Tab-separated table of N, CA and C in Angstrom:
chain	number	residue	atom	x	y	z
A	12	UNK	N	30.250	31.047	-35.429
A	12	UNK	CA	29.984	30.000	-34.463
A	12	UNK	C	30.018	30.607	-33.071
A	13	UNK	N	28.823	30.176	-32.032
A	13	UNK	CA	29.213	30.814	-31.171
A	13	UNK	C	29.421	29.974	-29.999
A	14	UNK	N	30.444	30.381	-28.862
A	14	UNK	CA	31.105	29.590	-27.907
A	14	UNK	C	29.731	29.401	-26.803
A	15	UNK	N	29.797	28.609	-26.220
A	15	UNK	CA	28.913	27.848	-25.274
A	15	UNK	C	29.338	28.650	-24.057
A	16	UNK	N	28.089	29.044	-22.786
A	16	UNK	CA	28.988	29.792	-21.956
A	16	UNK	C	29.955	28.760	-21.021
A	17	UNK	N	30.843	29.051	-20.463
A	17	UNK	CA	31.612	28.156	-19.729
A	17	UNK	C	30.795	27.902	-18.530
A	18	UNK	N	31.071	27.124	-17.714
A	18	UNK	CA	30.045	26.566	-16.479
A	18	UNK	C	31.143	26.494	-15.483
A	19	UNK	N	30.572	27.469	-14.474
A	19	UNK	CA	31.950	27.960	-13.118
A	19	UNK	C	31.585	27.212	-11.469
A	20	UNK	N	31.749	26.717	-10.901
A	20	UNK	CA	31.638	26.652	-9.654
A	20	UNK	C	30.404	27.606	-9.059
A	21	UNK	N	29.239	26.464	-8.623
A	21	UNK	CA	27.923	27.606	-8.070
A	21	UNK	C	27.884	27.650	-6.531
A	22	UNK	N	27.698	28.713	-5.744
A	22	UNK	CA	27.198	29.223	-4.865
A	22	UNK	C	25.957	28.787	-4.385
A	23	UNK	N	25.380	28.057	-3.827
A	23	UNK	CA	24.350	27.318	-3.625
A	23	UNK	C	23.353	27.822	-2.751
A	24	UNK	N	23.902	29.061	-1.904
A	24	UNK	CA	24.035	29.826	-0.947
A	24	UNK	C	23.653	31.316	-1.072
A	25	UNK	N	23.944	31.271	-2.641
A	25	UNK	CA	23.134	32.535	-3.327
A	25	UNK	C	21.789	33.055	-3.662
A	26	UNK	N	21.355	34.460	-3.539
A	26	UNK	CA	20.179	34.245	-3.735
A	26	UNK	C	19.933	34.357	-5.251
A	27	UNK	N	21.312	34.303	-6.357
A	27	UNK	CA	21.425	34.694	-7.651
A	27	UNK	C	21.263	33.201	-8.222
A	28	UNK	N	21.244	32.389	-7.584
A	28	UNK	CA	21.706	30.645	-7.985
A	28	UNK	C	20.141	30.270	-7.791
A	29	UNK	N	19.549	30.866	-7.676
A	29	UNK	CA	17.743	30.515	-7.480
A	29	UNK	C	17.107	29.609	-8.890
A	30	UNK	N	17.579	30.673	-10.055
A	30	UNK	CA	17.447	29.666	-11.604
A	30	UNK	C	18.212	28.338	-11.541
A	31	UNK	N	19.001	28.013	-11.194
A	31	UNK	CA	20.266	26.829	-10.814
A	31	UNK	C	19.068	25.937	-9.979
A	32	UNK	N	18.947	26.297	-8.783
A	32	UNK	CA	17.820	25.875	-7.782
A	32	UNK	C	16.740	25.131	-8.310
A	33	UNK	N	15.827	25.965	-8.724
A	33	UNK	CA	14.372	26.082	-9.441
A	33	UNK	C	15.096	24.497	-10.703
A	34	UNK	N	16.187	24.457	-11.237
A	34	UNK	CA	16.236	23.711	-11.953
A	34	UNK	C	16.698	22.113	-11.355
A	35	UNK	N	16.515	21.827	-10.350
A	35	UNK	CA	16.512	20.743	-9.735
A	35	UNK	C	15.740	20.108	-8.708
A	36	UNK	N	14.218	21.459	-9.039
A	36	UNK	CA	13.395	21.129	-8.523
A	36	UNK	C	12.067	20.270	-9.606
A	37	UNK	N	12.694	20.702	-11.037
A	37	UNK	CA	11.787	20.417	-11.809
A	37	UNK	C	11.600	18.715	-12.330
A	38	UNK	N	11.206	18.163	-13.357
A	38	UNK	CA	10.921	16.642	-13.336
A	38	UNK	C	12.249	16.493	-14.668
A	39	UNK	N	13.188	16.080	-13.768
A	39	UNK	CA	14.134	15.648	-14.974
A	39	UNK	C	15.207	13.947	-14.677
A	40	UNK	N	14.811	13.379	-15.577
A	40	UNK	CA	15.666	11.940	-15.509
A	40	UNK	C	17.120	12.816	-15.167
A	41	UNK	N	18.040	11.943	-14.223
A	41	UNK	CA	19.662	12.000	-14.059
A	41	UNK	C	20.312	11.243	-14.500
A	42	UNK	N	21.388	11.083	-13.896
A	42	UNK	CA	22.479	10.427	-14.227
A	42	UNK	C	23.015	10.078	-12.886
A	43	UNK	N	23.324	9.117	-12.404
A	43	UNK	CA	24.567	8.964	-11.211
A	43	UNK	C	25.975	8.100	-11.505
A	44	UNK	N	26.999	8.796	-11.276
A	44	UNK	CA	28.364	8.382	-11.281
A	44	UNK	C	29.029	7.662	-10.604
A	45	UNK	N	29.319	6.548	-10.123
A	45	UNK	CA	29.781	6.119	-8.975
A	45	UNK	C	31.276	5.148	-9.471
A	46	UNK	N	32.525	5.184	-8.851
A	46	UNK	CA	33.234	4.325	-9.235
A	46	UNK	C	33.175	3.001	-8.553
A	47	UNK	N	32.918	1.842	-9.665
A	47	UNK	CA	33.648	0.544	-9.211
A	47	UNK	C	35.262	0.540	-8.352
A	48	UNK	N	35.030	-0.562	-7.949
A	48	UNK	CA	36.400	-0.973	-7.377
A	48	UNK	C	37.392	-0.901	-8.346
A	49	UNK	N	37.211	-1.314	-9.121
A	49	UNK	CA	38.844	-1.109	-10.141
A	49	UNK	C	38.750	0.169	-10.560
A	50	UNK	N	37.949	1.360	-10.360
A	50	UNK	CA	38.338	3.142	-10.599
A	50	UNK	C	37.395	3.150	-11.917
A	51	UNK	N	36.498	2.721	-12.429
A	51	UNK	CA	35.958	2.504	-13.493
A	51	UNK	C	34.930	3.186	-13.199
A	52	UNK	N	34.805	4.378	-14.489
A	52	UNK	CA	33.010	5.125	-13.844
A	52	UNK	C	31.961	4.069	-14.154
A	53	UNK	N	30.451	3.761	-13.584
A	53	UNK	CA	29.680	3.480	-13.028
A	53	UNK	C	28.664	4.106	-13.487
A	54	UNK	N	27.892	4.623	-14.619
A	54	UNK	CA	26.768	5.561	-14.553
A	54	UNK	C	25.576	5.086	-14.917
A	55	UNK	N	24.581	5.606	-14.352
A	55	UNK	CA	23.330	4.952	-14.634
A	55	UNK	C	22.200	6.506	-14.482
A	56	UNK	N	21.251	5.991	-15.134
A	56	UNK	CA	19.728	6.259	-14.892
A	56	UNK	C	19.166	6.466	-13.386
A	57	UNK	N	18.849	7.943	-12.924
A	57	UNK	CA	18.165	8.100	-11.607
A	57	UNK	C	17.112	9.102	-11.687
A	58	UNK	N	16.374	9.125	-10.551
A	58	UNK	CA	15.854	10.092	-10.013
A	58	UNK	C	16.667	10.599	-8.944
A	59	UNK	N	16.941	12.126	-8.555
A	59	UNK	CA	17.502	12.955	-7.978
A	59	UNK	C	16.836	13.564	-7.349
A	60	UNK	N	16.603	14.294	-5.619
A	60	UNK	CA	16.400	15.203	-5.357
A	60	UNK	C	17.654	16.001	-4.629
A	61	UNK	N	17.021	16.708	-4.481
A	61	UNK	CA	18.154	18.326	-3.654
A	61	UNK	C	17.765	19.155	-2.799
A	62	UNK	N	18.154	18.672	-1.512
A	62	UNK	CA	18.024	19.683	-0.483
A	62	UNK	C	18.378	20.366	0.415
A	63	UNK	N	18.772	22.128	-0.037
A	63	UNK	CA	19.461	22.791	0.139
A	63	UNK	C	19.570	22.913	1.436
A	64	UNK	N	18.631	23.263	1.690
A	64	UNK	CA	18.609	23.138	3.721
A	64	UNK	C	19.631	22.682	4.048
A	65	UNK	N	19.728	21.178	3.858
A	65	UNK	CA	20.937	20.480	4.457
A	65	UNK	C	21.930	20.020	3.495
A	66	UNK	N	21.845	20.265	2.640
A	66	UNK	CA	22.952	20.216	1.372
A	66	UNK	C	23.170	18.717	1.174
A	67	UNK	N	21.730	18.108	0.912
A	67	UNK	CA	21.873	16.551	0.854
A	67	UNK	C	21.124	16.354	-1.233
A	68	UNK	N	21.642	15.651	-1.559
A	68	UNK	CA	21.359	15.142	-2.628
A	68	UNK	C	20.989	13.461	-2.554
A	69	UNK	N	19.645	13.220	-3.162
A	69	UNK	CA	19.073	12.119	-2.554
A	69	UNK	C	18.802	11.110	-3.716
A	70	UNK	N	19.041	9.786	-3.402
A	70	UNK	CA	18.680	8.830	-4.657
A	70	UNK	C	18.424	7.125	-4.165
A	71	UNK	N	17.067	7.242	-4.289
A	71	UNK	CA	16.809	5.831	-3.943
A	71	UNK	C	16.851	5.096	-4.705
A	72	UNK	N	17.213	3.563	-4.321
A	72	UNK	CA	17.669	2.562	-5.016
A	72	UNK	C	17.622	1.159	-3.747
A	73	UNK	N	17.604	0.022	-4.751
A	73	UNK	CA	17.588	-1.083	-3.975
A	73	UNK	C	19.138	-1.738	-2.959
A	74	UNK	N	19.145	-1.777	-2.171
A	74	UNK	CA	19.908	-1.995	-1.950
A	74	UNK	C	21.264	-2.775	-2.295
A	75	UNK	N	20.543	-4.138	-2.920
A	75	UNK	CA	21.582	-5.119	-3.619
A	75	UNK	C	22.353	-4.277	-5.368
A	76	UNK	N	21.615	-2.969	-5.748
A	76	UNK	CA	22.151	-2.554	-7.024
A	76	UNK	C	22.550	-2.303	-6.879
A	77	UNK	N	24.211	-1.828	-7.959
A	77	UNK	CA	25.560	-1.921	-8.261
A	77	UNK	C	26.116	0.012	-7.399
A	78	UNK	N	25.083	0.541	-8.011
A	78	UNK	CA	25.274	1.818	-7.329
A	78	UNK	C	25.446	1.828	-5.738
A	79	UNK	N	24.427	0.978	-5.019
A	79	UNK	CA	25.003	1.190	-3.643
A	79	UNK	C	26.056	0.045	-3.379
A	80	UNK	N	25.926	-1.018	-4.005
A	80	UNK	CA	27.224	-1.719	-3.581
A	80	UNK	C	28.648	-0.709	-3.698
A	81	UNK	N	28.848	-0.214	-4.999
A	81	UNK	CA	30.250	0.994	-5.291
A	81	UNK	C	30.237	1.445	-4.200
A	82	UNK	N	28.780	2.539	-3.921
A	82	UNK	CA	29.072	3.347	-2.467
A	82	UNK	C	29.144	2.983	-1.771
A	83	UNK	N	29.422	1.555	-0.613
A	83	UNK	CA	29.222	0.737	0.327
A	83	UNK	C	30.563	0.563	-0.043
A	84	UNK	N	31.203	-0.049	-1.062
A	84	UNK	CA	32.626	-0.491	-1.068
A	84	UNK	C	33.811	0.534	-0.985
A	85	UNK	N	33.405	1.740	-0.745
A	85	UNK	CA	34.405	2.532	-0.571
A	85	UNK	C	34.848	2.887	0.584
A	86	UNK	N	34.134	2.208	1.655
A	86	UNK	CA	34.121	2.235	3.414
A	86	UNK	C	33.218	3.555	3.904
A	87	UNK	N	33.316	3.391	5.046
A	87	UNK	CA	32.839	4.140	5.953
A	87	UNK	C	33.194	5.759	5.533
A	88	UNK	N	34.361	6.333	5.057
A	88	UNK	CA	34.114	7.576	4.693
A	88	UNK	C	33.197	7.783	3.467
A	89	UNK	N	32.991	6.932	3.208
A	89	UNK	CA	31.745	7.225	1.895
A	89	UNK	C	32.475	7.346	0.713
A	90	UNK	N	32.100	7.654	-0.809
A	90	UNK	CA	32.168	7.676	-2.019
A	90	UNK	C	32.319	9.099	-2.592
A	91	UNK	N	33.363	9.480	-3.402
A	91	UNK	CA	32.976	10.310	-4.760
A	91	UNK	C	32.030	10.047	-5.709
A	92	UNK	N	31.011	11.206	-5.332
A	92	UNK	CA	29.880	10.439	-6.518
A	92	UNK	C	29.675	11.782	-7.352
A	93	UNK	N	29.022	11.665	-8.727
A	93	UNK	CA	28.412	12.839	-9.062
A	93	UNK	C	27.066	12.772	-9.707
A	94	UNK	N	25.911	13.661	-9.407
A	94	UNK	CA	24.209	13.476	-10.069
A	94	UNK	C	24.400	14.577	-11.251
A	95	UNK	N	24.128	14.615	-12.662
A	95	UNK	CA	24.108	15.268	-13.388
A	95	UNK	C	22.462	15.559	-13.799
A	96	UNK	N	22.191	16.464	-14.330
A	96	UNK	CA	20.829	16.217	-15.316
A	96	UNK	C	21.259	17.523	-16.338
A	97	UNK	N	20.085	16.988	-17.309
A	97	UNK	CA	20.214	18.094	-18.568
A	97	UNK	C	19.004	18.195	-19.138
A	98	UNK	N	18.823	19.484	-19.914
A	98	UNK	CA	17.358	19.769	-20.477
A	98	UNK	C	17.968	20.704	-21.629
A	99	UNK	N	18.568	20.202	-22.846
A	99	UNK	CA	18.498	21.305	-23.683
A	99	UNK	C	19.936	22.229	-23.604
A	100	UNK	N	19.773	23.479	-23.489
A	100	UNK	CA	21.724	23.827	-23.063
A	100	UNK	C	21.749	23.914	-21.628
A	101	UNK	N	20.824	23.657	-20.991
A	101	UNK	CA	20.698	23.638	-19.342
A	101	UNK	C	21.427	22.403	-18.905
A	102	UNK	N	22.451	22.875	-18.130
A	102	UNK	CA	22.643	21.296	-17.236
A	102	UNK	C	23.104	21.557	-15.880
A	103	UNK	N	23.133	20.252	-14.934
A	103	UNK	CA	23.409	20.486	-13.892
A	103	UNK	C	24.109	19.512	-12.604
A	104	UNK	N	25.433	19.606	-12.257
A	104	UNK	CA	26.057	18.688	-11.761
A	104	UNK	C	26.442	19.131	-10.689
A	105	UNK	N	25.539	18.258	-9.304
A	105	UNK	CA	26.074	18.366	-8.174
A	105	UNK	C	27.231	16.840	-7.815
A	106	UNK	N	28.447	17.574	-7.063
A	106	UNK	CA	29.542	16.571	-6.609
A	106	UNK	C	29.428	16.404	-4.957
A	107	UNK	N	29.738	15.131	-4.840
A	107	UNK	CA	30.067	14.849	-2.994
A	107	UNK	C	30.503	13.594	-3.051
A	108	UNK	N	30.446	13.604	-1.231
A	108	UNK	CA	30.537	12.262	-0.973
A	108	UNK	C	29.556	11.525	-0.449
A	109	UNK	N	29.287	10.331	-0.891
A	109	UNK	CA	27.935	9.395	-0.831
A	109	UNK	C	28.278	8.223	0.223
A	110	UNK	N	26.974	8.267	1.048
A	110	UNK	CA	26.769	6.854	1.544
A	110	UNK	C	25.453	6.269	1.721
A	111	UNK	N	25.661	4.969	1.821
A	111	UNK	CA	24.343	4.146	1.819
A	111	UNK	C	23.476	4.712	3.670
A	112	UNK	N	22.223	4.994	3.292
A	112	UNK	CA	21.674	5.035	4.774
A	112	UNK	C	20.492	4.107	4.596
A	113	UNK	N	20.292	3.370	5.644
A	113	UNK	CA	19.235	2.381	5.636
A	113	UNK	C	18.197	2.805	6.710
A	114	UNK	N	18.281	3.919	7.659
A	114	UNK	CA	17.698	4.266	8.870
A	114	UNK	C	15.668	4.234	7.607
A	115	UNK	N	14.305	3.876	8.145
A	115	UNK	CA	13.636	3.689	8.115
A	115	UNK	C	13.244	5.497	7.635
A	116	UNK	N	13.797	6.303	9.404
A	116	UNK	CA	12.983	7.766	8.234
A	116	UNK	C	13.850	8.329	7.568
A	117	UNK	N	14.980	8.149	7.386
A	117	UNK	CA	15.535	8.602	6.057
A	117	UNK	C	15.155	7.740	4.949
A	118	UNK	N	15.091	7.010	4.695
A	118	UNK	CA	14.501	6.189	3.500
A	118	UNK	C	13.099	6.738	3.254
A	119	UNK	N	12.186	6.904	3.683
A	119	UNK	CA	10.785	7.678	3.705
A	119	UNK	C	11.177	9.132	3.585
A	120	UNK	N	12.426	9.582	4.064
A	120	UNK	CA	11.938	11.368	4.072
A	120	UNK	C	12.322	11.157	2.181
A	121	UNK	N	13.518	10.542	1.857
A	121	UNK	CA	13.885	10.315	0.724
A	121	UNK	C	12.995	9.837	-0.441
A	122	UNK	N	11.866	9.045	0.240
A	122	UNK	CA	10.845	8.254	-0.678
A	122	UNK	C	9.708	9.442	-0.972
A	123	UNK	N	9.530	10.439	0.007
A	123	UNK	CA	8.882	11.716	-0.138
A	123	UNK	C	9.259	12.717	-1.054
A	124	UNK	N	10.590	12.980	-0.531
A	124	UNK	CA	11.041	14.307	-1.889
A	124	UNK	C	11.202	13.424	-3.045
A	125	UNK	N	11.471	12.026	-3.405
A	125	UNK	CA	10.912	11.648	-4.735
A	125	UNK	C	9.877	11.896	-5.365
A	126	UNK	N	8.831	11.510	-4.560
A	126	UNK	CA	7.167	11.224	-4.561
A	126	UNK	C	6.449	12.772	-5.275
A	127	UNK	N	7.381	13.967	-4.740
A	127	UNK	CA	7.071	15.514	-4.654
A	127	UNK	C	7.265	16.247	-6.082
A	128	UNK	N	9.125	15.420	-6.133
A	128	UNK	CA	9.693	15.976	-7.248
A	128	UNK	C	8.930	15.160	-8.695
A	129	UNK	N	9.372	13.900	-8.746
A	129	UNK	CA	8.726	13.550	-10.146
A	129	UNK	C	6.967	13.001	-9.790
A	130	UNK	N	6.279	13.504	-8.543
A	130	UNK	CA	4.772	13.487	-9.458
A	130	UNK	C	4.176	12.203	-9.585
A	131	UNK	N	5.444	11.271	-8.485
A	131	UNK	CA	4.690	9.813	-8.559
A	131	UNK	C	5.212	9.092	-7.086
A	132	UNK	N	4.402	8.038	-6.900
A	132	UNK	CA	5.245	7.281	-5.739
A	132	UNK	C	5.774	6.395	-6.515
A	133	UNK	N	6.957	6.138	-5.682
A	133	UNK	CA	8.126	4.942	-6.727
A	133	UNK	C	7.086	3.312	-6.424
A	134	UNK	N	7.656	2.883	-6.824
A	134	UNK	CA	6.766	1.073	-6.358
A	134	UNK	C	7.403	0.692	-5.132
A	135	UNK	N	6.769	-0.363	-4.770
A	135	UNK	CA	7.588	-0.903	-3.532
A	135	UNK	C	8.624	-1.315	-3.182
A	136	UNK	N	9.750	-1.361	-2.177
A	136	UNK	CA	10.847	-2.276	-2.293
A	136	UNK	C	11.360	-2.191	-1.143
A	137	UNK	N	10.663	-3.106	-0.550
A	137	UNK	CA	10.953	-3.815	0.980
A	137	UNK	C	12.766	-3.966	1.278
A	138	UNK	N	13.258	-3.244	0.068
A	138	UNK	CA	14.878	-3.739	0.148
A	138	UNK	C	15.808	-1.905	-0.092
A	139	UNK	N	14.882	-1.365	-0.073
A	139	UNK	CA	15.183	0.079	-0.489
A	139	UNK	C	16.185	0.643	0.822
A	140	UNK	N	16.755	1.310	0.044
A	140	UNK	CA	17.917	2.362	0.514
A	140	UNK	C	17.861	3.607	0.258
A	141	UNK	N	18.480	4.329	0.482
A	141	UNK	CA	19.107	5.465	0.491
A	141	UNK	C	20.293	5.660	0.590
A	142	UNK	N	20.670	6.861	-1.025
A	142	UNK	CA	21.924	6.834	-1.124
A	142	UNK	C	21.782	8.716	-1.173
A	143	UNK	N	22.736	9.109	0.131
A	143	UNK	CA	22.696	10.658	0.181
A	143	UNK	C	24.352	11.225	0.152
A	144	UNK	N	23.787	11.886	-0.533
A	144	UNK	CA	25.266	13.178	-1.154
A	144	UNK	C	25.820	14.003	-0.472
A	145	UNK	N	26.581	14.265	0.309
A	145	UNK	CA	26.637	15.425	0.987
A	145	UNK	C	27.191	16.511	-0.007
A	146	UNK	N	26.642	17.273	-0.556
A	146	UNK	CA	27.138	18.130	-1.775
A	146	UNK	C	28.208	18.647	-1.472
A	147	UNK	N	29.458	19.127	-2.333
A	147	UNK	CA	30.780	20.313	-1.907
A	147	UNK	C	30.828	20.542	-2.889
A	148	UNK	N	30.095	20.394	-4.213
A	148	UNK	CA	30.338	21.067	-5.737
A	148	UNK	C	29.576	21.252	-6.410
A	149	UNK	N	28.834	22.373	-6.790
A	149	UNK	CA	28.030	22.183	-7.548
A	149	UNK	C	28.071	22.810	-9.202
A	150	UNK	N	28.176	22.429	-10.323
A	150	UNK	CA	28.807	23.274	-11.637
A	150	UNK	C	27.215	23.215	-12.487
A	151	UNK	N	27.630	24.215	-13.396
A	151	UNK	CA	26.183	23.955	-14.440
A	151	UNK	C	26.287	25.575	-14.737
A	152	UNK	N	25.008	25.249	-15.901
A	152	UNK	CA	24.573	26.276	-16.556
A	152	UNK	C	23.088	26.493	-16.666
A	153	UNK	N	22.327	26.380	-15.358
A	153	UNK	CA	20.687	26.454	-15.547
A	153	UNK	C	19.843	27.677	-15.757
């Protein structure tokens, strides 16, 4: 039987973490984590982007859904959140802290690196948000 490799704390910053990279640029359904008020994980179905530049992890959503309410209810310092995805023995989990942004071009720069990454424009939603990550963890095996 053979052991799975262990998955260490990534360097994001590396130019060795490029396969890691390259793998969150590609078209893969996520996951987002968010706790309810009573400490209860929260996970759902997303689209994810990632951008290293500014070490933002991006996920639009309507405003009134449960995901940005969690991140909204944790105040003004924002949320522990985490975006996972997986493909096979590949996976990949960036950690931070999340908050709701409603500013017009962040919601569009956000509606763009969607639009880029999965290959479609999302539908409309005159009620849309933005929920951004400020990354401090990133683990996996891509």
């Amino acid at each position: 039987m053979t052991t799975p490799p262990t998955a260490h704390p990534r360097d994001l910053t590396a130019s060795d973490d490029e396969p890691y990279l390259s793998f969150w640029r590609e078209r893969h359904l996520c996951t987002l984590t968010t706790l309810r008020p009573d400490g209860s994980p929260h996970v759902v179905p997303v689209g994810v982007t990632y951008d290293q530049e500014t070490g933002l992890a991006r996920v639009i959503t309507s405003g009134s859904s449960k995901k940005a309410r969690n991140v909204l209810a944790a105040g003004p310092e924002g949320a522990r959140v985490a975006v996972c995805q997986t493909a096979g023995r590949r996976w990949a989990t960036l950690e931070g802290r999340a908050r709701v942004r409603t500013e017009p071009d962040r919601v569009a720069e956000a509606v763009r690196r969607y639009a880029q990454r999965y290959e479609r424009e999302p539908r409309p939603n005159p009620a849309r948000v933005v929920i951004e990550i400020e990354v401090t963890r990133a683990l996996g095996h891509g």
